[in-house]
Amino acid sequence: MTDPIADYLTRVRNAVSAKHRIVDIPASNIKKEITKILFDKGYILNYKFEDDTVQGNIKIALKYHPQSKVSAITSLKRASKPGLRKYASSSTMPRVINGLGVAIVSTSKGVMTDKEARRENVGGEVLCYVY
């Protein structure tokens, strides 16, 4: 697999479009950090890291509105790809839907959102956009 982050986003996107409650994803450290950010920002209901196999799994419980059954995740887009990396400094950090969405950035201080990167005054690789 050449792009595991794109695979992660595609699995979540497909589960949301199929209205699944839970999605299983092979684990890696960066995927775990992205999952924690999605949980902290309220895009997913819950998550669980299972280390029963060599690689491990991430179980993600997706979040839907109780009456209308609309997902909390409207869109997941990969920004930086293996063929074309996208980097941003703290001053040129992208705003997703004028601050309503979240850009997930891999910095020298770890994986964080665009707002946290601006506050910490660090730049890095823009991994994906979530709204």
Coordinates of N, CA, C and O in Angstrom, one line a residue:
M1 N 0.8 -1.2 0.0 CA 0.0 0.0 0.0 C 0.9 1.2 0.0 O 1.8 1.4 0.9
T2 N 0.7 2.1 -1.0 CA 1.5 3.3 -1.1 C 1.1 4.4 -0.2 O 1.9 5.3 0.2
D3 N -0.2 4.5 0.1 CA -0.7 5.6 0.9 C -1.7 5.2 2.0 O -2.9 5.1 1.8
P4 N -1.1 4.8 3.2 CA -2.0 4.3 4.3 C -3.0 5.3 4.8 O -4.1 4.9 5.2
I5 N -2.6 6.6 4.8 CA -3.6 7.6 5.3 C -4.7 7.8 4.4 O -5.9 7.9 4.8
A6 N -4.5 7.7 3.1 CA -5.6 7.7 2.1 C -6.5 6.5 2.3 O -7.8 6.7 2.2
D7 N -6.0 5.4 2.5 CA -6.7 4.2 2.8 C -7.6 4.3 4.0 O -8.8 4.0 4.0
Y8 N -7.0 4.9 5.1 CA -7.8 5.2 6.3 C -9.0 6.1 6.0 O -10.1 5.8 6.4
L9 N -8.7 7.2 5.3 CA -9.8 8.2 5.0 C -10.9 7.6 4.1 O -12.1 7.8 4.3
T10 N -10.4 6.7 3.2 CA -11.4 6.1 2.3 C -12.3 5.1 3.1 O -13.5 5.0 2.8
R11 N -11.7 4.3 4.0 CA -12.5 3.4 4.8 C -13.5 4.1 5.6 O -14.7 3.7 5.7
V12 N -13.1 5.2 6.2 CA -14.1 6.0 7.0 C -15.2 6.6 6.1 O -16.4 6.6 6.4
R13 N -14.8 7.2 5.0 CA -15.7 7.8 4.0 C -16.7 6.8 3.5 O -17.9 7.0 3.4
N14 N -16.2 5.6 3.2 CA -17.1 4.5 2.7 C -18.1 4.0 3.8 O -19.2 3.8 3.5
A15 N -17.6 3.9 5.0 CA -18.5 3.5 6.1 C -19.5 4.5 6.4 O -20.7 4.2 6.7
V16 N -19.2 5.8 6.3 CA -20.2 6.9 6.5 C -21.2 6.9 5.4 O -22.4 7.0 5.7
S17 N -20.8 6.7 4.1 CA -21.8 6.7 3.0 C -22.7 5.4 3.1 O -23.8 5.5 2.6
A18 N -22.2 4.3 3.7 CA -23.0 3.1 3.8 C -23.7 3.1 5.1 O -24.4 2.1 5.4
K19 N -23.6 4.1 5.9 CA -24.3 4.3 7.2 C -24.0 3.2 8.2 O -24.8 2.8 9.0
H20 N -22.7 2.8 8.2 CA -22.2 1.8 9.2 C -22.0 2.5 10.5 O -21.7 3.7 10.6
R21 N -22.2 1.7 11.6 CA -22.0 2.2 12.9 C -20.5 2.2 13.3 O -20.0 3.0 14.0
I22 N -19.8 1.1 12.9 CA -18.4 0.8 13.3 C -17.6 0.5 12.1 O -18.1 -0.2 11.2
V23 N -16.4 1.0 12.1 CA -15.4 0.6 11.0 C -14.1 0.2 11.6 O -13.7 0.7 12.6
D24 N -13.6 -0.9 11.0 CA -12.3 -1.5 11.4 C -11.2 -1.0 10.5 O -11.4 -1.1 9.3
I25 N -10.1 -0.5 11.0 CA -9.0 0.0 10.2 C -7.7 -0.6 10.8 O -7.5 -0.6 12.0
P26 N -6.7 -1.1 9.9 CA -5.4 -1.5 10.4 C -4.7 -0.3 11.0 O -4.7 0.8 10.5
A27 N -4.0 -0.5 12.1 CA -3.5 0.6 12.9 C -2.1 0.9 12.5 O -1.3 0.1 12.0
S28 N -1.7 2.2 12.7 CA -0.4 2.7 12.7 C -0.4 3.9 13.6 O -1.4 4.4 14.0
N29 N 0.8 4.4 14.0 CA 0.9 5.5 15.0 C 0.2 6.8 14.4 O -0.5 7.4 15.2
I30 N 0.4 7.1 13.2 CA -0.2 8.3 12.6 C -1.7 8.2 12.5 O -2.4 9.1 12.8
K31 N -2.2 7.0 12.2 CA -3.6 6.8 12.1 C -4.2 6.9 13.5 O -5.4 7.4 13.7
K32 N -3.5 6.4 14.6 CA -4.0 6.6 15.9 C -4.1 8.0 16.3 O -5.1 8.5 16.9
E33 N -3.1 8.8 15.9 CA -3.2 10.3 16.2 C -4.3 11.0 15.5 O -5.0 11.8 16.1
I34 N -4.5 10.6 14.2 CA -5.6 11.2 13.5 C -7.0 10.8 14.1 O -7.9 11.7 14.2
T35 N -7.1 9.6 14.6 CA -8.3 9.1 15.2 C -8.6 9.9 16.5 O -9.7 10.3 16.8
K36 N -7.5 10.2 17.3 CA -7.7 11.0 18.5 C -8.1 12.4 18.2 O -9.0 12.9 19.0
I37 N -7.6 13.0 17.2 CA -8.0 14.3 16.8 C -9.5 14.3 16.4 O -10.3 15.2 16.8
L38 N -9.9 13.3 15.6 CA -11.3 13.3 15.1 C -12.2 13.1 16.3 O -13.3 13.7 16.4
F39 N -11.8 12.3 17.3 CA -12.6 12.2 18.6 C -12.7 13.5 19.4 O -13.8 13.9 19.8
D40 N -11.5 14.1 19.5 CA -11.5 15.4 20.3 C -12.3 16.5 19.7 O -12.9 17.3 20.4
K41 N -12.4 16.5 18.4 CA -13.1 17.5 17.7 C -14.6 17.2 17.4 O -15.4 17.9 16.9
G42 N -15.0 16.0 17.9 CA -16.4 15.6 17.8 C -16.9 15.0 16.5 O -18.1 14.9 16.3
Y43 N -16.0 14.5 15.7 CA -16.4 13.9 14.4 C -16.8 12.5 14.5 O -17.5 11.9 13.7
I44 N -16.2 11.8 15.5 CA -16.6 10.4 15.8 C -17.1 10.2 17.2 O -16.7 11.0 18.1
L45 N -17.8 9.2 17.4 CA -18.4 8.9 18.7 C -17.5 8.3 19.7 O -17.4 8.8 20.8
N46 N -16.7 7.3 19.3 CA -15.7 6.7 20.2 C -14.7 5.9 19.3 O -15.0 5.7 18.1
Y47 N -13.7 5.5 20.0 CA -12.7 4.6 19.3 C -12.0 3.7 20.3 O -12.1 3.9 21.5
K48 N -11.4 2.6 19.7 CA -10.7 1.6 20.6 C -9.6 1.1 19.8 O -9.7 0.7 18.6
F49 N -8.4 1.1 20.4 CA -7.2 0.5 19.8 C -7.1 -1.0 20.3 O -7.0 -1.2 21.5
E50 N -7.0 -1.9 19.3 CA -6.9 -3.3 19.7 C -5.5 -3.8 19.2 O -5.2 -3.7 18.0
D51 N -4.7 -4.3 20.1 CA -3.4 -4.8 19.8 C -3.3 -6.3 19.8 O -2.3 -6.9 20.3
D52 N -4.3 -7.0 19.4 CA -4.4 -8.4 19.4 C -3.5 -9.1 18.3 O -3.1 -10.2 18.4
T53 N -3.3 -8.4 17.2 CA -2.5 -8.9 16.1 C -1.2 -8.1 16.1 O -0.9 -7.3 16.9
V54 N -0.3 -8.5 15.1 CA 1.0 -7.8 15.0 C 0.8 -6.3 14.8 O 1.4 -5.5 15.4
Q55 N 0.0 -6.0 13.8 CA -0.2 -4.6 13.5 C -1.2 -3.9 14.4 O -1.1 -2.8 14.7
G56 N -2.3 -4.6 14.8 CA -3.3 -4.0 15.6 C -4.4 -3.5 14.7 O -4.3 -3.3 13.5
N57 N -5.5 -3.1 15.3 CA -6.7 -2.6 14.7 C -7.2 -1.3 15.4 O -7.0 -1.2 16.6
I58 N -7.9 -0.5 14.7 CA -8.6 0.7 15.3 C -10.0 0.4 15.0 O -10.4 0.3 13.8
K59 N -10.9 0.4 16.0 CA -12.3 0.3 15.9 C -12.9 1.7 16.1 O -12.7 2.3 17.2
I60 N -13.6 2.2 15.1 CA -14.1 3.6 15.2 C -15.6 3.5 15.2 O -16.2 2.9 14.2
A61 N -16.3 4.1 16.2 CA -17.7 4.2 16.2 C -18.1 5.6 15.6 O -17.7 6.6 16.1
L62 N -18.8 5.5 14.5 CA -19.1 6.8 13.8 C -20.3 7.5 14.4 O -21.1 6.8 15.1
K63 N -20.3 8.8 14.3 CA -21.3 9.6 15.0 C -22.4 10.1 14.0 O -22.0 10.6 12.9
Y64 N -23.7 9.8 14.3 CA -24.8 10.3 13.5 C -25.8 11.1 14.3 O -25.9 10.9 15.5
H65 N -26.5 11.9 13.7 CA -27.6 12.7 14.4 C -28.7 11.7 14.7 O -29.1 10.9 13.8
P66 N -29.3 11.7 15.9 CA -30.3 10.7 16.3 C -31.6 10.7 15.4 O -32.1 9.6 15.1
Q67 N -32.1 11.9 15.0 CA -33.3 11.9 14.3 C -33.1 11.8 12.8 O -33.7 11.0 12.1
S68 N -32.2 12.6 12.2 CA -32.1 12.7 10.8 C -31.1 11.7 10.2 O -31.0 11.6 9.0
K69 N -30.3 11.0 11.1 CA -29.3 10.0 10.7 C -28.2 10.6 9.7 O -27.7 9.9 8.9
V70 N -27.9 11.9 9.9 CA -26.9 12.6 9.1 C -25.6 12.4 9.9 O -25.5 12.7 11.1
S71 N -24.5 12.1 9.2 CA -23.2 11.9 9.8 C -22.6 13.2 10.2 O -22.8 14.3 9.6
A72 N -21.8 13.2 11.3 CA -21.0 14.3 11.7 C -19.9 14.7 10.7 O -19.5 15.8 10.6
I73 N -19.5 13.7 10.0 CA -18.4 13.9 9.0 C -19.1 14.1 7.6 O -19.7 13.2 7.1
T74 N -19.0 15.3 7.1 CA -19.6 15.6 5.8 C -18.6 15.3 4.7 O -18.9 14.7 3.7
S75 N -17.3 15.6 4.9 CA -16.3 15.4 3.9 C -14.9 15.1 4.6 O -14.5 15.7 5.6
L76 N -14.2 14.2 4.0 CA -12.8 13.9 4.3 C -12.0 14.0 3.0 O -12.3 13.3 2.1
K77 N -11.0 14.9 3.0 CA -10.2 15.0 1.8 C -8.7 14.9 2.1 O -8.3 15.5 3.1
R78 N -8.0 14.1 1.3 CA -6.5 14.0 1.5 C -5.9 15.2 0.8 O -6.2 15.5 -0.3
A79 N -5.1 15.9 1.6 CA -4.4 17.1 1.0 C -3.0 16.8 0.4 O -2.8 17.0 -0.7
S80 N -2.2 16.2 1.3 CA -0.8 15.9 0.8 C -0.8 14.4 0.4 O -1.2 13.5 1.1
K81 N -0.3 14.2 -0.8 CA -0.3 12.8 -1.4 C 1.2 12.4 -1.6 O 2.1 13.3 -1.6
P82 N 1.5 11.1 -1.7 CA 2.9 10.7 -1.9 C 3.5 11.3 -3.1 O 4.7 11.6 -3.1
G83 N 2.8 11.6 -4.1 CA 3.3 12.2 -5.4 C 3.5 13.7 -5.3 O 4.3 14.3 -6.0
L84 N 2.7 14.3 -4.4 CA 2.8 15.8 -4.3 C 2.5 16.2 -2.8 O 1.3 16.2 -2.4
R85 N 3.6 16.4 -2.1 CA 3.4 16.7 -0.7 C 3.0 18.2 -0.6 O 3.5 19.0 -1.3
K86 N 2.2 18.5 0.4 CA 1.7 19.9 0.7 C 2.2 20.3 2.0 O 1.9 19.7 3.0
Y87 N 3.0 21.3 2.1 CA 3.6 21.8 3.3 C 3.1 23.2 3.5 O 2.8 24.0 2.6
A88 N 2.9 23.6 4.8 CA 2.5 25.0 5.1 C 3.2 25.5 6.3 O 3.4 24.7 7.3
S89 N 3.5 26.7 6.3 CA 4.1 27.4 7.5 C 3.0 27.8 8.4 O 1.8 27.7 8.0
S90 N 3.3 28.3 9.6 CA 2.2 28.7 10.5 C 1.5 29.9 10.0 O 0.3 30.0 10.3
S91 N 2.1 30.7 9.2 CA 1.4 31.9 8.7 C 0.5 31.5 7.4 O -0.4 32.2 7.1
T92 N 0.9 30.5 6.7 CA 0.1 30.1 5.5 C -0.7 28.8 5.8 O -1.1 28.2 4.8
M93 N -1.0 28.5 7.0 CA -1.8 27.3 7.4 C -3.2 27.5 6.8 O -3.8 28.6 7.0
P94 N -3.7 26.5 6.1 CA -5.0 26.6 5.5 C -6.2 26.7 6.5 O -6.1 26.0 7.5
R95 N -7.2 27.4 6.1 CA -8.4 27.5 6.9 C -9.5 26.6 6.2 O -9.7 26.9 5.0
V96 N -10.1 25.7 6.9 CA -11.1 24.8 6.2 C -12.5 25.4 6.5 O -12.9 25.6 7.7
I97 N -13.2 25.8 5.5 CA -14.5 26.4 5.6 C -14.5 27.6 6.6 O -15.3 27.7 7.5
N98 N -13.5 28.4 6.4 CA -13.3 29.6 7.3 C -13.3 29.3 8.8 O -13.8 30.1 9.6
G99 N -12.7 28.2 9.1 CA -12.6 27.8 10.5 C -13.6 26.8 11.1 O -13.5 26.4 12.2
L100 N -14.6 26.5 10.3 CA -15.6 25.5 10.7 C -15.1 24.1 10.6 O -15.5 23.2 11.4
G101 N -14.2 23.8 9.6 CA -13.6 22.5 9.5 C -12.3 22.4 10.1 O -11.8 23.4 10.8
V102 N -11.6 21.3 10.0 CA -10.3 21.1 10.6 C -9.3 20.6 9.5 O -9.7 19.7 8.8
A103 N -8.1 21.1 9.5 CA -7.0 20.6 8.7 C -6.1 19.9 9.7 O -5.7 20.4 10.7
I104 N -5.8 18.6 9.4 CA -4.9 17.8 10.3 C -3.5 17.9 9.7 O -3.3 17.7 8.5
V105 N -2.5 18.4 10.6 CA -1.2 18.7 10.1 C -0.2 17.9 10.9 O -0.3 17.7 12.1
S106 N 0.8 17.3 10.2 CA 1.9 16.6 10.8 C 3.1 17.6 11.0 O 3.6 18.0 10.0
T107 N 3.4 17.9 12.3 CA 4.4 18.9 12.5 C 5.6 18.2 13.3 O 5.5 17.0 13.6
S108 N 6.6 19.0 13.6 CA 7.7 18.5 14.3 C 7.3 18.2 15.8 O 8.0 17.5 16.5
K109 N 6.2 18.8 16.2 CA 5.7 18.6 17.6 C 4.6 17.6 17.7 O 3.9 17.5 18.7
G110 N 4.4 16.9 16.6 CA 3.4 15.8 16.5 C 2.3 16.2 15.6 O 2.3 17.2 15.0
V111 N 1.3 15.3 15.5 CA 0.1 15.5 14.7 C -0.9 16.4 15.4 O -1.2 16.1 16.6
M112 N -1.3 17.5 14.8 CA -2.3 18.4 15.4 C -3.2 19.1 14.4 O -3.0 18.9 13.2
T113 N -4.1 19.9 14.9 CA -5.0 20.6 14.0 C -4.3 21.9 13.5 O -3.3 22.3 14.0
D114 N -4.9 22.5 12.5 CA -4.4 23.7 12.0 C -4.4 24.9 13.0 O -3.5 25.6 13.1
K115 N -5.4 24.9 13.9 CA -5.5 25.9 14.9 C -4.4 25.8 16.0 O -3.8 26.7 16.4
E116 N -4.2 24.5 16.4 CA -3.1 24.2 17.3 C -1.7 24.6 16.7 O -0.9 25.1 17.4
A117 N -1.5 24.3 15.4 CA -0.3 24.6 14.8 C 0.0 26.1 14.7 O 1.1 26.5 14.9
R118 N -1.1 26.8 14.5 CA -1.0 28.3 14.5 C -0.6 28.8 15.8 O 0.2 29.7 16.0
R119 N -1.3 28.3 16.9 CA -1.0 28.7 18.2 C 0.4 28.3 18.7 O 1.1 29.1 19.4
E120 N 0.9 27.1 18.3 CA 2.3 26.7 18.6 C 3.3 27.4 17.7 O 4.5 27.2 17.9
N121 N 2.9 28.0 16.6 CA 3.7 28.7 15.7 C 4.7 27.7 15.0 O 5.9 27.9 14.9
V122 N 4.1 26.6 14.5 CA 4.9 25.6 13.8 C 4.1 25.3 12.5 O 2.9 25.4 12.4
G123 N 4.9 24.9 11.5 CA 4.3 24.4 10.2 C 4.6 23.0 10.0 O 5.2 22.3 10.9
G124 N 4.1 22.4 8.9 CA 4.3 21.0 8.6 C 3.5 20.6 7.4 O 3.1 21.4 6.6
E125 N 3.4 19.2 7.3 CA 2.7 18.6 6.2 C 1.2 18.6 6.5 O 0.8 18.1 7.5
V126 N 0.4 19.2 5.6 CA -1.0 19.2 5.7 C -1.5 17.8 5.2 O -1.5 17.5 4.1
L127 N -2.0 17.0 6.2 CA -2.4 15.6 5.8 C -3.8 15.5 5.2 O -3.9 14.9 4.2
C128 N -4.8 16.2 5.8 CA -6.1 16.1 5.3 C -7.0 17.2 5.9 O -6.7 17.9 6.8
Y129 N -8.2 17.3 5.2 CA -9.2 18.3 5.6 C -10.4 17.5 6.0 O -10.8 16.6 5.4
V130 N -11.0 17.9 7.2 CA -12.2 17.3 7.7 C -13.3 18.3 8.0 O -13.0 19.3 8.6
Y131 N -14.5 18.1 7.5 CA -15.6 19.0 7.8 C -16.9 18.2 7.6 O -17.0 17.2 7.1

